[in-house]
Amino acid sequence: MKIGIVVPLEMLGEITEFVKKEFPDLTAVPFPYRSIPEIPKILSGQQNKADAFLFLGETARRFAESAVRPSAEWLAIPRSASALLRILFRASSAGMAMRIATDCPREDFFRLAFQEIGIPPEQYEVMLLSARSYDEARLREEADRIEALWRSGKIDFCVTIFFNIRDLLLERHVPVYVLQPSFEDIRGGIERLILSHELRLSRNSQLAVIAVKTDIPEDRFPADSGYELAFAQLHVTKRIYQFARAIQAACIELAPAEYLLFTTRSLVESGTDQYRRLPLLDTVRRETPFTLSVGFGLGATAEEAKLHAQRAMAHAAASGGGRAFLIGSGIFSPVPMSRNDRQDQQTESRPYQEAFLSLAKRTGISLRVLARLHRAMTDTGRRRFTSAELADLAEITPRTMNRILQKLLDHGLARETGRQFTARTGRPSRILELLIRPEDN
């Protein structure tokens, strides 16, 4: 896979070296720029050189998109709360008060960060600079305004998302920090592009999303413990990124103490031993003063999987935290699963088992497979499928599905209605109508 790296020239070497080291199977195609207005010209007519493009920030991506239509996937690396927390720690260590001017449009981003380190609203002030369309003249005006605010004593330092403003302010000896993505943010962006690319190549892969939230009961900690809690949260972040790496997930930090991990169902099930193990919960509980609420979501689309994950996470939090749950189509279970939980998931609910019990005995087909075939009919509103479709829906191999279909045909629970050519095999595939009903006992 080839990924276009659209970043400022001064960061190109560092980022391409990082990609080469961490993703040796990828090819990084450089698209460096000195200023954002150069990007459209750099990308024009060049998108066929990469499968996807990674931008350093949302401003650069939006500016490019205003002049060049994407013909591949474009992803802007999100700036994480961890990067902002590191800036606040550096400024505090330098003895600066927390009066800040910023061109980052996310006021809530700052509010949550200060809340994370235990600084109350009356002890900080964030001045948001007006957001206008990007141009070089505006940057110079903005730098002039920031300098005037600093020299008049109204702010102590600036947090900017623009390298140009940083350079202008440093020339004038104004304290300034660039809010740029960390290497973990870059890793997460690349992993998300890889995952998206693989899913496009394999449409039959089911997506999995994991939503994670740090449980921070406010009544358990004294008001002056903000810095200790912030350091502990950074340790939690480290553990979550390690878990993401272990299951090859793209990790996105939504806000302080919340995360989304994007991967595939097979990778999640492999990394958790079919949901039998989730050491992340015990590790965080043992090493930090926090617990985690974790939601596993499965779905045919990213949005469906994300919705399921957030619902599962909310259920974990409502249950007291320190827990994990799994939600998918027809699936709801705690994680790690007990033996009974796994048996319940394999055979659906108890009434469902009883409804198919005599069919299973009569045909020699497991309750789990009969239930999944019936659910395939109810979920899709169809009764006619190819054997390959049924194998995917039942999550078994095509060879096993062909044996099961023969049993259904022998017992009058399916009938062949035709044949069609499929791209998968190049040979005609049987179309079968399923006649399975729980009441046919």
Steps between C-alpha positions, in 0.01 A plus 500: 500500500618852416412789731551862398650700789382861474698685769715812551846463350670527841314191625533286188822319589388420853161368395621298201768341717232414757281341230795305360587364845149427630334394173769331289241356260372846408642743248493862615458737205611850611299813419680770703392864511640820645161666539143369477407695182757288311315174565243508216771551239711224656211248491348598168537211254705297750237301689564188291835465676347385830209289627415749776621833635587603855486871591662654808183686596140573409579854378745369240255234381208743470709756313617236253147365457373848412710489181564130429237226497619188688523191280644290786432499872624812684545491877604786729689388810295615800679695771468309824433617853827340605690744276320794661565364850872479422499866393323603821753307709790663316353847546430437867854366554631822343314697766232642270151584614213347305386801295507372144425629152430231241382456142387145573119522462427237767426688823359180649835336426671742740222480758525121516881513515497740796235289667726199446791659692276644770527873422165675572356753250586799717871414474529505121386709206489393136460769237376357169615691195236541231504224239509622139600344172869421470733752336849629570387858571263373769782309668711813523207697640440224752865501604484879545194466721655227713816703547295803609307288751822361643679833525198654672507221760160353405638156412797293613552286190342385175393155376480495119424241235706685237876469456507839326357674806748318721790628289367857499453501878836340573667778300329745736593296813136427585451166689322265261430128465380310193213260561608228259410131486722264697660191348224295660246719319689445174513125565125496563433692179713265291344192658155640428593553134638146479185359654277700265707386201478135603127526555454644154694206360297253702141620526395189684714580805295609799621810678556522875518818705607517864390801708701563818438752777699559818283484812597794726277521809544861611407436864796264553781748441596825677476824307878549493579166331453623143858456382531151648176399331616646169822300513295189582275571201804521274595153625147379419539647149826310458334171598209558262738571209693182587175303491409663168836404355458140618173463307622713206238767566501866402462698823336843503492713814168684496549711813688462826422153634302369197622291207374316191686201357424385144588149386335185364297239683752225429788702649299581814397139549858383446639761741249422775495121455139512376411757770625270777780736610523877544806568720478874424228536766710345778821673387347848524328417830828372644736772373285814528231646729249458215289233337381475141156469342545313170252430222558258211280568197458286188337609178495477124593870482726724705203708619306193612800357685572838662139535619508152651835572669378824657183332624705219652739751664207697646359176642839420656517846659141478626586164657762665720802508268794265491307281258464422132206394284456378142211605275440382145212378287314268737793506746520647848752366749749602768871474415688290599234241428439219743440151368125552536522835319679336208247219486217752503656698216557188293142375531312828542234521775350202684157520327679515167690181590182317590332614177774344287580203725306235310625638166856465624440142616325408175760648262820466701567875454607694807263741673752780447503459120120463476453815707747694284333388178161603636643835613647550149149471360343735754781759481504516118131435434604235245472124469715446191880500528806353335700254707785754519266765646374256760854399594584867566180563695542189713875567541606152392706371208339446158583127517318464835206701369466270196474198734235681707303596189496138386346401834239775463419381147473138618249601772290731285621814678654655188453478125713599203341776291773582249865584439703816451859585414704663778821701479640302789528164325427570135272194503120487531384496861178341617217723620310338782177596672501431874181353647611503864232594752520450876142369498596212262583283798 
